[in-house]
mmCIF file of C-alpha atoms in Angstrom:
data_model
loop_
_atom_site.group_PDB
_atom_site.id
_atom_site.type_symbol
_atom_site.label_atom_id
_atom_site.label_comp_id
_atom_site.label_asym_id
_atom_site.label_seq_id
_atom_site.Cartn_x
_atom_site.Cartn_y
_atom_site.Cartn_z
ATOM 1 C CA MET A 1 4.846 8.284 -22.947
ATOM 2 C CA PRO A 2 6.235 11.617 -22.731
ATOM 3 C CA SER A 3 9.156 12.337 -25.084
ATOM 4 C CA LEU A 4 10.968 14.246 -22.376
ATOM 5 C CA LEU A 5 11.688 10.663 -20.802
ATOM 6 C CA PRO A 6 15.423 9.313 -21.467
ATOM 7 C CA PRO A 7 15.311 5.892 -23.376
ATOM 8 C CA SER A 8 16.900 4.225 -20.060
ATOM 9 C CA LEU A 9 13.726 5.307 -18.065
ATOM 10 C CA ILE A 10 11.418 4.224 -20.837
ATOM 11 C CA ALA A 11 12.761 0.855 -20.918
ATOM 12 C CA VAL A 12 12.557 0.189 -17.099
ATOM 13 C CA ILE A 13 8.963 1.406 -16.632
ATOM 14 C CA PRO A 14 7.122 -1.864 -17.806
ATOM 15 C CA ARG A 15 9.202 -3.839 -15.432
ATOM 16 C CA CYS A 16 8.403 -1.527 -12.528
ATOM 17 C CA LEU A 17 4.873 -2.094 -13.179
ATOM 18 C CA GLN A 18 4.994 -5.919 -13.733
ATOM 19 C CA LEU A 19 6.810 -6.270 -10.528
ATOM 20 C CA VAL A 20 3.555 -5.181 -8.530
ATOM 21 C CA GLN A 21 0.805 -6.658 -10.758
ATOM 22 C CA GLN A 22 1.561 -10.416 -10.155
ATOM 23 C CA PRO A 23 -1.577 -12.766 -10.113
ATOM 24 C CA VAL A 24 -2.563 -14.250 -6.740
ATOM 25 C CA PRO A 25 -0.448 -17.619 -6.495
ATOM 26 C CA ASP A 26 -2.101 -20.929 -6.791
ATOM 27 C CA GLY A 27 -2.499 -22.711 -3.581
ATOM 28 C CA LEU A 28 -3.615 -19.910 -1.460
ATOM 29 C CA ILE A 29 -6.942 -20.776 0.358
ATOM 30 C CA PRO A 30 -9.648 -18.080 -0.017
ATOM 31 C CA LEU A 31 -10.941 -16.413 3.020
ATOM 32 C CA ARG A 32 -14.497 -15.706 2.849
ATOM 33 C CA LEU A 33 -16.922 -13.732 5.009
ATOM 34 C CA GLY A 34 -20.214 -15.293 4.056
ATOM 35 C CA ASP A 35 -20.209 -15.561 0.174
ATOM 36 C CA LEU A 36 -17.735 -12.690 -0.246
ATOM 37 C CA THR A 37 -13.947 -13.683 -0.732
ATOM 38 C CA ILE A 38 -12.043 -11.004 1.297
ATOM 39 C CA GLY A 39 -8.540 -12.577 1.389
ATOM 40 C CA HIS A 40 -6.304 -15.414 0.702
ATOM 41 C CA VAL A 41 -4.313 -17.242 3.262
ATOM 42 C CA HIS A 42 -1.345 -19.587 3.031
ATOM 43 C CA PRO A 43 -2.268 -23.322 3.609
ATOM 44 C CA MET A 44 0.405 -23.651 6.327
ATOM 45 C CA ARG A 45 -1.620 -21.243 8.413
ATOM 46 C CA GLN A 46 -4.748 -23.669 8.707
ATOM 47 C CA VAL A 47 -3.741 -25.376 11.709
ATOM 48 C CA LEU A 48 -3.019 -22.292 13.709
ATOM 49 C CA LEU A 49 -6.089 -20.420 12.580
ATOM 50 C CA GLY A 50 -8.259 -23.717 13.613
ATOM 51 C CA GLU A 51 -6.869 -23.381 17.004
ATOM 52 C CA LEU A 52 -7.348 -19.786 17.425
ATOM 53 C CA TRP A 53 -10.384 -19.027 15.393
ATOM 54 C CA PRO A 54 -12.534 -22.209 16.094
ATOM 55 C CA GLU A 55 -15.750 -20.703 14.037
ATOM 56 C CA LEU A 56 -13.686 -20.584 10.851
ATOM 57 C CA GLU A 57 -15.036 -23.391 8.903
ATOM 58 C CA ARG A 58 -13.190 -25.180 5.816
ATOM 59 C CA ARG A 59 -15.962 -25.639 3.139
ATOM 60 C CA ASP A 60 -15.694 -25.850 -0.755
ATOM 61 C CA GLY A 61 -11.698 -25.245 -0.540
ATOM 62 C CA ALA A 62 -12.192 -22.032 1.313
ATOM 63 C CA LEU A 63 -11.978 -20.920 4.963
ATOM 64 C CA CYS A 64 -15.418 -19.495 5.775
ATOM 65 C CA TRP A 65 -16.448 -17.027 8.474
ATOM 66 C CA ASP A 66 -20.094 -16.956 8.879
ATOM 67 C CA ALA A 67 -20.340 -13.290 10.301
ATOM 68 C CA GLU A 68 -23.072 -11.639 8.153
ATOM 69 C CA ALA A 69 -25.281 -11.163 11.060
ATOM 70 C CA LEU A 70 -22.663 -9.234 13.043
ATOM 71 C CA ASP A 71 -22.486 -5.448 12.619
ATOM 72 C CA VAL A 72 -19.005 -3.888 11.702
ATOM 73 C CA GLU A 73 -18.124 -3.332 15.183
ATOM 74 C CA ALA A 74 -18.653 -6.736 16.267
ATOM 75 C CA ARG A 75 -16.915 -8.322 13.368
ATOM 76 C CA SER A 76 -13.891 -5.878 14.082
ATOM 77 C CA GLN A 77 -13.751 -6.951 17.618
ATOM 78 C CA ARG A 78 -13.697 -10.537 16.909
ATOM 79 C CA ILE A 79 -11.035 -10.713 14.111
ATOM 80 C CA ASP A 80 -8.958 -8.064 16.102
ATOM 81 C CA GLY A 81 -9.017 -10.501 18.932
ATOM 82 C CA VAL A 82 -7.879 -13.425 16.584
ATOM 83 C CA ALA A 83 -5.082 -11.027 15.287
ATOM 84 C CA LEU A 84 -3.838 -10.264 18.917
ATOM 85 C CA ALA A 85 -3.737 -13.959 19.557
ATOM 86 C CA LEU A 86 -1.620 -14.565 16.342
ATOM 87 C CA LYS A 87 0.588 -11.721 17.623
ATOM 88 C CA GLU A 88 1.129 -13.409 20.785
ATOM 89 C CA ARG A 89 2.203 -16.545 19.069
ATOM 90 C CA GLY A 90 4.657 -14.520 16.780
ATOM 91 C CA ALA A 91 2.545 -15.191 13.748
ATOM 92 C CA ILE A 92 1.854 -11.537 13.001
ATOM 93 C CA THR A 93 4.752 -8.949 13.605
ATOM 94 C CA GLY A 94 5.341 -5.213 13.191
ATOM 95 C CA TRP A 95 2.284 -4.189 15.143
ATOM 96 C CA ARG A 96 1.405 -0.519 14.382
ATOM 97 C CA GLY A 97 -1.665 0.372 16.533
ATOM 98 C CA GLU A 98 -3.295 1.569 13.358
ATOM 99 C CA ARG A 99 -6.508 0.031 11.827
ATOM 100 C CA TYR A 100 -7.363 -0.478 7.971
ATOM 101 C CA ALA A 101 -10.702 -0.856 6.807
ATOM 102 C CA CYS A 102 -11.543 -4.243 5.075
ATOM 103 C CA GLU A 103 -14.029 -3.379 2.330
ATOM 104 C CA ARG A 104 -16.884 -5.331 0.565
ATOM 105 C CA PRO A 105 -15.162 -6.371 -2.885
ATOM 106 C CA VAL A 106 -16.200 -4.180 -5.889
ATOM 107 C CA ASP A 107 -15.523 -4.805 -9.524
ATOM 108 C CA ASP A 108 -12.875 -2.210 -9.735
ATOM 109 C CA PRO A 109 -11.445 -0.949 -6.301
ATOM 110 C CA CYS A 110 -9.165 1.662 -8.227
ATOM 111 C CA ILE A 111 -12.086 3.506 -8.934
ATOM 112 C CA GLU A 112 -14.630 2.651 -6.329
ATOM 113 C CA ARG A 113 -14.697 1.754 -2.952
ATOM 114 C CA GLY A 114 -16.950 -0.857 -1.039
ATOM 115 C CA GLU A 115 -18.645 -0.629 2.227
ATOM 116 C CA VAL A 116 -16.613 -1.438 5.196
ATOM 117 C CA LEU A 117 -17.004 -4.956 6.558
ATOM 118 C CA PHE A 118 -14.713 -4.554 9.607
ATOM 119 C CA ARG A 119 -11.668 -2.528 10.774
ATOM 120 C CA LEU A 120 -8.402 -4.364 11.736
ATOM 121 C CA GLU A 121 -4.788 -3.731 12.768
ATOM 122 C CA ARG A 122 -2.733 -3.158 9.562
ATOM 123 C CA ALA A 123 -0.044 -5.473 10.443
ATOM 124 C CA ALA A 124 -2.602 -8.398 10.034
ATOM 125 C CA PHE A 125 -3.756 -7.543 6.610
ATOM 126 C CA ARG A 126 -0.875 -9.351 4.769
ATOM 127 C CA PHE A 127 -1.427 -12.489 7.070
ATOM 128 C CA PHE A 128 -5.019 -12.862 6.082
ATOM 129 C CA GLY A 129 -4.565 -11.571 2.470
ATOM 130 C CA LEU A 130 -6.940 -8.606 2.742
ATOM 131 C CA MET A 131 -6.961 -5.625 0.295
ATOM 132 C CA SER A 132 -5.736 -2.361 1.953
ATOM 133 C CA ARG A 133 -5.287 1.001 0.601
ATOM 134 C CA ALA A 134 -2.206 3.502 0.538
ATOM 135 C CA VAL A 135 -1.356 6.856 -0.769
ATOM 136 C CA HIS A 136 1.806 7.735 -2.701
ATOM 137 C CA ILE A 137 2.972 11.011 -3.660
ATOM 138 C CA ASN A 138 5.584 11.902 -6.494
ATOM 139 C CA GLY A 139 7.335 15.139 -5.717
ATOM 140 C CA PHE A 140 8.639 17.076 -8.496
ATOM 141 C CA LEU A 141 11.279 20.021 -8.242
ATOM 142 C CA PRO A 142 11.996 22.307 -11.398
ATOM 143 C CA GLY A 143 14.281 20.841 -13.718
ATOM 144 C CA ALA A 144 12.435 17.574 -14.241
ATOM 145 C CA ARG A 145 13.760 16.089 -11.005
ATOM 146 C CA LEU A 146 12.016 13.949 -8.548
ATOM 147 C CA VAL A 147 12.548 13.937 -4.621
ATOM 148 C CA CYS A 148 12.748 10.689 -3.141
ATOM 149 C CA GLY A 149 13.043 9.587 0.444
ATOM 150 C CA ARG A 150 15.170 6.429 1.733
ATOM 151 C CA ARG A 151 13.136 4.338 4.289
ATOM 152 C CA ALA A 152 14.596 4.036 7.724
ATOM 153 C CA LEU A 153 16.199 1.005 8.629
ATOM 154 C CA SER A 154 13.744 0.618 11.505
ATOM 155 C CA LYS A 155 10.774 0.177 9.142
ATOM 156 C CA ALA A 156 8.888 -2.825 9.364
ATOM 157 C CA THR A 157 8.621 -3.401 5.581
ATOM 158 C CA ASP A 158 11.309 -2.529 2.901
ATOM 159 C CA PRO A 159 13.867 -0.935 5.411
ATOM 160 C CA GLY A 160 16.532 1.067 3.454
ATOM 161 C CA ARG A 161 14.901 1.132 0.199
ATOM 162 C CA LEU A 162 14.051 4.205 -1.820
ATOM 163 C CA ASP A 163 10.522 5.456 -1.578
ATOM 164 C CA ASN A 164 8.475 8.298 -3.085
ATOM 165 C CA LEU A 165 8.452 11.771 -1.534
ATOM 166 C CA ALA A 166 5.955 10.567 1.089
ATOM 167 C CA ALA A 167 3.793 7.610 1.260
ATOM 168 C CA GLY A 168 1.441 5.736 3.839
ATOM 169 C CA GLY A 169 -1.442 3.329 4.577
ATOM 170 C CA LEU A 170 -4.814 4.909 4.380
ATOM 171 C CA THR A 171 -6.177 4.316 7.806
ATOM 172 C CA ALA A 172 -9.822 3.437 8.384
ATOM 173 C CA ASP A 173 -12.352 6.162 7.729
ATOM 174 C CA GLU A 174 -9.658 8.604 6.559
ATOM 175 C CA ASP A 175 -10.034 10.706 3.219
ATOM 176 C CA LEU A 176 -7.363 10.127 0.695
ATOM 177 C CA VAL A 177 -6.258 13.852 0.131
ATOM 178 C CA ASP A 178 -6.220 14.323 3.918
ATOM 179 C CA CYS A 179 -4.125 11.171 4.143
ATOM 180 C CA ALA A 180 -1.687 12.352 1.341
ATOM 181 C CA ARG A 181 -1.157 15.884 3.081
ATOM 182 C CA ARG A 182 -0.759 14.445 6.531
ATOM 183 C CA GLU A 183 2.048 12.094 5.078
ATOM 184 C CA LEU A 184 3.562 14.986 3.160
ATOM 185 C CA LEU A 185 3.638 16.880 6.428
ATOM 186 C CA GLU A 186 4.961 14.020 8.819
ATOM 187 C CA GLU A 187 7.588 12.369 6.323
ATOM 188 C CA ALA A 188 8.839 15.400 4.312
ATOM 189 C CA GLY A 189 7.847 18.326 6.298
ATOM 190 C CA VAL A 190 5.771 19.748 3.374
ATOM 191 C CA PRO A 191 3.616 22.713 4.975
ATOM 192 C CA MET A 192 -0.139 22.602 4.297
ATOM 193 C CA ALA A 193 0.040 25.754 2.216
ATOM 194 C CA ILE A 194 2.168 23.662 -0.398
ATOM 195 C CA SER A 195 0.414 20.410 -0.108
ATOM 196 C CA ALA A 196 -2.799 22.044 -0.936
ATOM 197 C CA ALA A 197 -1.784 21.910 -4.505
ATOM 198 C CA VAL A 198 -1.474 18.047 -4.453
ATOM 199 C CA GLN A 199 -3.006 16.446 -7.640
ATOM 200 C CA ALA A 200 -4.759 12.969 -8.021
ATOM 201 C CA ARG A 201 -2.938 10.947 -10.775
ATOM 202 C CA GLY A 202 -5.128 7.859 -10.552
ATOM 203 C CA ALA A 203 -4.621 4.465 -8.791
ATOM 204 C CA MET A 204 -3.223 0.956 -9.256
ATOM 205 C CA ARG A 205 -3.529 -2.318 -7.609
ATOM 206 C CA SER A 206 -0.418 -3.829 -6.275
ATOM 207 C CA THR A 207 -0.323 -7.628 -5.462
ATOM 208 C CA ARG A 208 2.432 -9.962 -4.741
ATOM 209 C CA MET A 209 3.516 -12.445 -2.129
ATOM 210 C CA GLU A 210 5.590 -11.537 0.761
ATOM 211 C CA VAL A 211 6.893 -13.207 3.721
ATOM 212 C CA GLU A 212 3.971 -11.947 5.768
ATOM 213 C CA GLY A 213 1.514 -13.230 3.261
ATOM 214 C CA LEU A 214 -0.197 -11.842 0.407
ATOM 215 C CA HIS A 215 0.371 -8.088 -0.445
ATOM 216 C CA ASP A 216 -2.868 -6.817 -1.896
ATOM 217 C CA GLU A 217 -3.000 -2.957 -1.915
ATOM 218 C CA VAL A 218 -4.553 -0.111 -3.952
ATOM 219 C CA LEU A 219 -2.142 2.545 -4.511
ATOM 220 C CA HIS A 220 -3.772 6.013 -4.727
ATOM 221 C CA ILE A 221 -1.260 8.100 -6.597
ATOM 222 C CA PHE A 222 -0.567 11.842 -6.396
ATOM 223 C CA SER A 223 1.559 14.347 -7.782
ATOM 224 C CA LEU A 224 3.009 17.495 -6.003
ATOM 225 C CA GLN A 225 5.099 20.487 -7.802
ATOM 226 C CA LEU A 226 7.527 21.641 -5.141
ATOM 227 C CA PRO A 227 9.027 25.271 -5.182
ATOM 228 C CA ALA A 228 12.398 25.667 -6.204
ATOM 229 C CA GLY A 229 14.818 25.367 -3.281
ATOM 230 C CA PHE A 230 12.600 23.390 -1.184
ATOM 231 C CA SER A 231 14.371 20.930 1.216
ATOM 232 C CA PRO A 232 12.250 18.251 2.596
ATOM 233 C CA ARG A 233 12.676 17.288 6.148
ATOM 234 C CA ASN A 234 11.583 14.074 7.879
ATOM 235 C CA GLY A 235 9.472 14.637 11.043
ATOM 236 C CA ASP A 236 8.433 10.971 12.190
ATOM 237 C CA GLY A 237 11.779 9.101 12.043
ATOM 238 C CA GLU A 238 10.444 7.062 9.079
ATOM 239 C CA VAL A 239 12.893 8.423 6.377
ATOM 240 C CA SER A 240 16.638 8.373 6.977
ATOM 241 C CA GLU A 241 17.385 10.759 3.910
ATOM 242 C CA PHE A 242 16.146 12.513 0.770
ATOM 243 C CA LEU A 243 17.547 12.357 -2.681
ATOM 244 C CA THR A 244 16.917 14.682 -5.734
ATOM 245 C CA LEU A 245 17.173 12.542 -8.677
ATOM 246 C CA ASP A 246 17.219 13.705 -12.486
ATOM 247 C CA LEU A 247 15.619 11.318 -14.824
ATOM 248 C CA GLU A 248 18.843 9.430 -15.826
ATOM 249 C CA THR A 249 19.829 8.804 -12.240
ATOM 250 C CA LEU A 250 16.274 7.788 -11.473
ATOM 251 C CA ALA A 251 16.409 5.200 -14.213
ATOM 252 C CA GLN A 252 19.608 3.937 -12.889
ATOM 253 C CA ARG A 253 18.300 3.588 -9.369
ATOM 254 C CA LEU A 254 15.148 1.647 -10.658
ATOM 255 C CA VAL A 255 17.270 -0.606 -12.846
ATOM 256 C CA GLY A 256 19.409 -1.190 -9.751
ATOM 257 C CA GLY A 257 16.372 -2.363 -7.742
ATOM 258 C CA GLU A 258 17.057 0.411 -5.116
ATOM 259 C CA PHE A 259 13.382 1.290 -4.838
ATOM 260 C CA SER A 260 10.700 -0.462 -2.989
ATOM 261 C CA HIS A 261 8.438 -2.302 -5.581
ATOM 262 C CA ASP A 262 5.412 -0.076 -4.886
ATOM 263 C CA ALA A 263 7.589 3.200 -4.913
ATOM 264 C CA ALA A 264 9.096 2.113 -8.266
ATOM 265 C CA ALA A 265 5.813 1.214 -9.642
ATOM 266 C CA VAL A 266 4.386 4.599 -8.434
ATOM 267 C CA SER A 267 7.215 6.643 -10.010
ATOM 268 C CA ALA A 268 6.549 4.626 -13.230
ATOM 269 C CA PHE A 269 2.710 5.062 -13.198
ATOM 270 C CA GLY A 270 3.389 8.901 -12.571
ATOM 271 C CA LEU A 271 5.673 9.352 -15.465
ATOM 272 C CA ARG A 272 3.548 7.724 -18.126
ATOM 273 C CA HIS A 273 0.385 9.603 -16.925
ATOM 274 C CA SER A 274 -1.122 12.179 -19.233
ATOM 275 C CA HIS A 275 -0.198 14.902 -16.903
ATOM 276 C CA ALA A 276 3.383 13.847 -16.591
ATOM 277 C CA LEU A 277 4.820 16.537 -18.677
ATOM 278 C CA ALA A 278 3.176 19.199 -16.969
ATOM 279 C CA ASP A 279 4.609 17.723 -13.673
ATOM 280 C CA LEU A 280 8.177 17.272 -15.027
ATOM 281 C CA ARG A 281 7.988 21.125 -16.202
ATOM 282 C CA ALA A 282 7.284 22.136 -12.619
#
């Protein structure tokens, strides 16, 4: 842990990390594609799924989709049709028109990626408890200060909560660094000449229950040292304001629960990373 961190910040870091590393709750029904467990579904959704997805069978305590013989595109079309029907019933909200990739499970998705099984609208991932990926960027200004955005009230998830400098879901077939630089430009107005210096700082898996279903996401964490005097400007309407926080103020905001769970964990993860001192001394 970098000695530069104030005691108040060191004390809150474990809680920030614990909030996003919760076990999958008991009682959820595994969703399987063949022999692969790819998600978890709330039991109260069985009846609706049975109506809209008749080939989904209940076997051995799991919901089983025997689609191994289908190719990626055919699987994508079928499950997308189910998701659209769920949207029409009001069971899936916040439709974005963007697709995430559902991957074959691997031993550690934080260090490797599985082959794509199908692509599906991002708003459906929590309903089915599928694992997704996202990028988050901690932005550092000289003087050991972090730049954080406040999520717009129109956001489908965590409206009004504090976030990292930029963050966003990894769309299907997108490169991680390309995604990070795109989000930096769209959300914070960071020019490509500056974002070229973005540095990978590892990844962590975030799991917890939300109203929409199981949130299961690998957070790919990046760091970016910003030049003195840089003022971020949002360009996509997803951020209402930016705050520049010294470490004591950051600790206060984290203790007060003002950050989204994932953004708090990303801040904590970045500040205990082995390169944190270099980032803070930008």
